[in-house]
Amino acid sequence: MDSPGQDGQQVVWTVVTTGIGPLLLAATGDGLVNVVFHAAGAARDRALERLAARLGTEPVEAPGSPLLAEAIRQVEAYFAGGRRDFDLPLDWSLISGFNRQVLRELAAGVPFGQVVGYGDLAGRVGRPDAAQAVGTAMGANPLPVVVPCHRVVESDGGIGGFGGGVDTKRRLLALEGVLPEPLF
């Protein structure tokens, strides 16, 4: 169903097969708006329902859409080891306030192959006492992988939590050379 949202904006989506499982990519005319892990079956359907509720329009499956073409190309290149950075227009409409500020700093300031502690990232946005709030921002990230919340770790050397699961976080960090490749 091709129904524009409250502002007339269409949302298109597709699922891309990656080394960490299927990722749902959704975009608007403003850019990539959502990336969802483990996007198969009921999990994919729930993600699309949440996206429709948040954006006020029914997302349309459109794997050939020009709005998705570059995101698909860059995600595939990243997982093939041929891309270190994402250079995509992003639609930040699913996140605001402190969480958006933290995620923008993460995207701009923590490059491929590096990690940052929750407290260090809090300090970068002028809130050195807000490490726990940074963790909340990572959990609310609507654009994981592209906005690399997997690069945020605990200051004591622990890997920390991850919305896509700790195994997925380990695989992403291994892809970037931060951790050894999992044995199985």
mmCIF file of C-alpha atoms in Angstrom:
data_model
loop_
_atom_site.group_PDB
_atom_site.id
_atom_site.type_symbol
_atom_site.label_atom_id
_atom_site.label_comp_id
_atom_site.label_asym_id
_atom_site.label_seq_id
_atom_site.Cartn_x
_atom_site.Cartn_y
_atom_site.Cartn_z
ATOM 1 C CA MET A 1 0.000 0.000 0.000
ATOM 2 C CA ASP A 2 1.427 3.339 -1.056
ATOM 3 C CA SER A 3 0.184 5.757 1.569
ATOM 4 C CA PRO A 4 2.037 8.940 2.413
ATOM 5 C CA GLY A 5 2.460 9.870 6.067
ATOM 6 C CA GLN A 6 1.297 12.968 7.864
ATOM 7 C CA ASP A 7 3.691 15.154 5.875
ATOM 8 C CA GLY A 8 3.110 13.279 2.605
ATOM 9 C CA GLN A 9 6.387 11.402 2.900
ATOM 10 C CA GLN A 10 6.664 7.834 1.657
ATOM 11 C CA VAL A 11 8.620 5.187 3.578
ATOM 12 C CA VAL A 12 10.215 2.376 1.573
ATOM 13 C CA TRP A 13 11.962 -0.713 2.892
ATOM 14 C CA THR A 14 13.817 -3.856 1.959
ATOM 15 C CA VAL A 15 15.718 -6.631 3.704
ATOM 16 C CA VAL A 16 19.412 -7.147 2.950
ATOM 17 C CA THR A 17 21.214 -10.411 3.732
ATOM 18 C CA THR A 18 24.425 -9.777 5.697
ATOM 19 C CA GLY A 19 27.043 -11.670 7.661
ATOM 20 C CA ILE A 20 25.082 -10.942 10.845
ATOM 21 C CA GLY A 21 21.713 -11.961 9.434
ATOM 22 C CA PRO A 22 18.951 -10.091 7.635
ATOM 23 C CA LEU A 23 18.867 -6.310 8.098
ATOM 24 C CA LEU A 24 15.785 -4.282 7.334
ATOM 25 C CA LEU A 25 16.650 -0.943 5.746
ATOM 26 C CA ALA A 26 13.948 1.744 5.601
ATOM 27 C CA ALA A 27 14.231 5.157 3.985
ATOM 28 C CA THR A 28 12.263 8.335 3.417
ATOM 29 C CA GLY A 29 12.950 11.165 1.010
ATOM 30 C CA ASP A 30 15.204 12.638 3.720
ATOM 31 C CA GLY A 31 17.409 9.565 3.972
ATOM 32 C CA LEU A 32 17.872 6.243 5.707
ATOM 33 C CA VAL A 33 15.505 6.264 8.688
ATOM 34 C CA ASN A 34 15.754 2.792 10.205
ATOM 35 C CA VAL A 35 17.977 -0.296 10.308
ATOM 36 C CA VAL A 36 16.605 -3.352 12.103
ATOM 37 C CA PHE A 37 18.501 -6.517 13.085
ATOM 38 C CA HIS A 38 17.213 -10.073 12.644
ATOM 39 C CA ALA A 39 14.586 -8.838 10.171
ATOM 40 C CA ALA A 40 12.800 -12.032 9.236
ATOM 41 C CA GLY A 41 9.261 -13.243 9.827
ATOM 42 C CA ALA A 42 7.490 -11.909 12.892
ATOM 43 C CA ALA A 43 10.443 -9.709 13.933
ATOM 44 C CA ARG A 44 10.354 -7.952 10.559
ATOM 45 C CA ASP A 45 6.574 -7.545 10.758
ATOM 46 C CA ARG A 46 6.774 -6.034 14.273
ATOM 47 C CA ALA A 47 9.488 -3.626 13.122
ATOM 48 C CA LEU A 48 7.345 -2.483 10.193
ATOM 49 C CA GLU A 49 4.337 -1.985 12.488
ATOM 50 C CA ARG A 50 6.440 0.151 14.870
ATOM 51 C CA LEU A 51 7.810 2.156 11.950
ATOM 52 C CA ALA A 52 4.298 2.770 10.564
ATOM 53 C CA ALA A 53 3.075 3.915 13.983
ATOM 54 C CA ARG A 54 6.026 6.256 14.512
ATOM 55 C CA LEU A 55 6.025 7.801 11.029
ATOM 56 C CA GLY A 56 2.277 7.801 10.385
ATOM 57 C CA THR A 57 2.449 5.866 7.128
ATOM 58 C CA GLU A 58 2.524 2.267 5.990
ATOM 59 C CA PRO A 59 6.044 1.386 4.795
ATOM 60 C CA VAL A 60 6.160 0.036 1.238
ATOM 61 C CA GLU A 61 8.433 -2.851 0.310
ATOM 62 C CA ALA A 62 10.524 -1.452 -2.555
ATOM 63 C CA PRO A 63 13.947 -3.108 -2.910
ATOM 64 C CA GLY A 64 14.526 -1.292 -6.219
ATOM 65 C CA SER A 65 13.688 2.167 -4.876
ATOM 66 C CA PRO A 66 16.221 4.916 -5.594
ATOM 67 C CA LEU A 67 15.748 5.944 -1.938
ATOM 68 C CA LEU A 68 17.326 2.628 -0.867
ATOM 69 C CA ALA A 69 19.842 1.961 -3.663
ATOM 70 C CA GLU A 70 22.860 3.685 -2.138
ATOM 71 C CA ALA A 71 22.140 2.381 1.381
ATOM 72 C CA ILE A 72 21.948 -1.188 0.035
ATOM 73 C CA ARG A 73 25.187 -0.728 -1.904
ATOM 74 C CA GLN A 74 27.064 0.690 1.088
ATOM 75 C CA VAL A 75 25.763 -1.902 3.572
ATOM 76 C CA GLU A 76 26.733 -4.743 1.233
ATOM 77 C CA ALA A 77 30.186 -3.211 0.687
ATOM 78 C CA TYR A 78 30.691 -2.810 4.454
ATOM 79 C CA PHE A 79 29.935 -6.468 5.118
ATOM 80 C CA ALA A 80 32.128 -7.536 2.173
ATOM 81 C CA GLY A 81 35.063 -5.668 3.764
ATOM 82 C CA GLY A 82 35.189 -3.023 1.048
ATOM 83 C CA ARG A 83 33.791 -0.076 3.010
ATOM 84 C CA ARG A 84 34.821 1.454 6.303
ATOM 85 C CA ASP A 85 32.520 4.481 6.472
ATOM 86 C CA PHE A 86 28.940 5.175 5.528
ATOM 87 C CA ASP A 87 28.241 8.284 3.522
ATOM 88 C CA LEU A 88 24.457 8.390 3.402
ATOM 89 C CA PRO A 89 21.783 10.979 4.033
ATOM 90 C CA LEU A 90 20.147 10.081 7.346
ATOM 91 C CA ASP A 91 16.620 10.874 8.477
ATOM 92 C CA TRP A 92 16.947 11.494 12.232
ATOM 93 C CA SER A 93 13.188 11.838 12.800
ATOM 94 C CA LEU A 94 12.931 8.706 14.982
ATOM 95 C CA ILE A 95 15.219 10.140 17.662
ATOM 96 C CA SER A 96 15.614 13.506 19.349
ATOM 97 C CA GLY A 97 17.208 15.426 22.197
ATOM 98 C CA PHE A 98 20.167 13.989 24.087
ATOM 99 C CA ASN A 99 19.925 10.650 22.291
ATOM 100 C CA ARG A 100 20.236 12.335 18.889
ATOM 101 C CA GLN A 101 23.147 14.469 20.110
ATOM 102 C CA VAL A 102 25.022 11.396 21.351
ATOM 103 C CA LEU A 103 24.361 9.388 18.181
ATOM 104 C CA ARG A 104 25.498 12.240 15.943
ATOM 105 C CA GLU A 105 28.728 12.505 17.923
ATOM 106 C CA LEU A 106 29.221 8.760 17.694
ATOM 107 C CA ALA A 107 28.684 8.786 13.912
ATOM 108 C CA ALA A 108 31.079 11.704 13.403
ATOM 109 C CA GLY A 109 33.695 10.942 16.027
ATOM 110 C CA VAL A 110 34.289 7.189 16.352
ATOM 111 C CA PRO A 111 35.757 5.781 13.140
ATOM 112 C CA PHE A 112 35.912 2.228 11.831
ATOM 113 C CA GLY A 113 38.148 -0.015 13.928
ATOM 114 C CA GLN A 114 37.979 2.116 17.067
ATOM 115 C CA VAL A 115 35.847 1.941 20.191
ATOM 116 C CA VAL A 116 34.803 4.431 22.838
ATOM 117 C CA GLY A 117 33.565 3.982 26.398
ATOM 118 C CA TYR A 118 30.067 5.024 27.425
ATOM 119 C CA GLY A 119 31.516 7.598 29.845
ATOM 120 C CA ASP A 120 33.986 8.914 27.274
ATOM 121 C CA LEU A 121 31.169 9.448 24.793
ATOM 122 C CA ALA A 122 29.143 11.218 27.486
ATOM 123 C CA GLY A 123 32.100 13.531 28.055
ATOM 124 C CA ARG A 124 32.321 14.305 24.344
ATOM 125 C CA VAL A 125 28.805 15.749 24.434
ATOM 126 C CA GLY A 126 29.497 17.762 27.580
ATOM 127 C CA ARG A 127 27.791 15.408 30.047
ATOM 128 C CA PRO A 128 30.613 13.397 31.683
ATOM 129 C CA ASP A 129 28.235 12.082 34.360
ATOM 130 C CA ALA A 130 25.787 10.627 31.814
ATOM 131 C CA ALA A 131 27.352 7.257 30.919
ATOM 132 C CA GLN A 132 24.124 5.420 31.736
ATOM 133 C CA ALA A 133 22.127 7.838 29.566
ATOM 134 C CA VAL A 134 24.569 7.137 26.718
ATOM 135 C CA GLY A 135 23.752 3.451 27.123
ATOM 136 C CA THR A 136 20.072 4.309 26.804
ATOM 137 C CA ALA A 137 20.833 6.330 23.643
ATOM 138 C CA MET A 138 22.670 3.348 22.154
ATOM 139 C CA GLY A 139 19.666 1.133 22.852
ATOM 140 C CA ALA A 140 17.382 3.667 21.142
ATOM 141 C CA ASN A 141 19.573 3.966 18.022
ATOM 142 C CA PRO A 142 17.241 3.641 15.014
ATOM 143 C CA LEU A 143 20.227 3.312 12.640
ATOM 144 C CA PRO A 144 22.549 0.630 14.059
ATOM 145 C CA VAL A 145 25.577 -0.405 11.997
ATOM 146 C CA VAL A 146 25.360 2.849 9.988
ATOM 147 C CA VAL A 147 25.459 4.873 13.221
ATOM 148 C CA PRO A 148 27.927 2.490 14.888
ATOM 149 C CA CYS A 149 26.612 1.887 18.411
ATOM 150 C CA HIS A 150 28.515 -1.423 18.334
ATOM 151 C CA ARG A 151 31.679 0.678 18.835
ATOM 152 C CA VAL A 152 30.607 1.761 22.338
ATOM 153 C CA VAL A 153 32.012 -0.485 25.076
ATOM 154 C CA GLU A 154 32.417 -0.556 28.836
ATOM 155 C CA SER A 155 35.343 1.353 30.349
ATOM 156 C CA ASP A 156 36.545 -1.765 32.202
ATOM 157 C CA GLY A 157 37.069 -3.613 28.931
ATOM 158 C CA GLY A 158 33.691 -5.351 28.839
ATOM 159 C CA ILE A 159 31.815 -5.435 25.573
ATOM 160 C CA GLY A 160 28.574 -3.980 26.963
ATOM 161 C CA GLY A 161 25.064 -4.641 25.778
ATOM 162 C CA PHE A 162 23.672 -4.425 22.272
ATOM 163 C CA GLY A 163 20.191 -4.286 20.754
ATOM 164 C CA GLY A 164 21.132 -6.828 18.096
ATOM 165 C CA GLY A 165 22.568 -9.185 20.718
ATOM 166 C CA VAL A 166 26.076 -9.461 22.104
ATOM 167 C CA ASP A 167 27.060 -12.078 19.491
ATOM 168 C CA THR A 168 26.129 -9.607 16.747
ATOM 169 C CA LYS A 169 28.181 -6.890 18.464
ATOM 170 C CA ARG A 170 31.175 -9.229 18.641
ATOM 171 C CA ARG A 171 30.835 -10.050 14.933
ATOM 172 C CA LEU A 172 30.691 -6.373 13.971
ATOM 173 C CA LEU A 173 33.743 -5.571 16.102
ATOM 174 C CA ALA A 174 35.566 -8.554 14.570
ATOM 175 C CA LEU A 175 34.677 -7.308 11.078
ATOM 176 C CA GLU A 176 36.311 -4.005 12.022
ATOM 177 C CA GLY A 177 39.404 -5.701 13.464
ATOM 178 C CA VAL A 178 38.729 -4.721 17.080
ATOM 179 C CA LEU A 179 38.132 -8.297 18.258
ATOM 180 C CA PRO A 180 39.311 -11.634 16.890
ATOM 181 C CA GLU A 181 36.830 -13.402 14.602
ATOM 182 C CA PRO A 182 34.552 -15.693 16.667
ATOM 183 C CA LEU A 183 35.553 -19.340 16.430
ATOM 184 C CA PHE A 184 31.982 -20.513 15.835
#
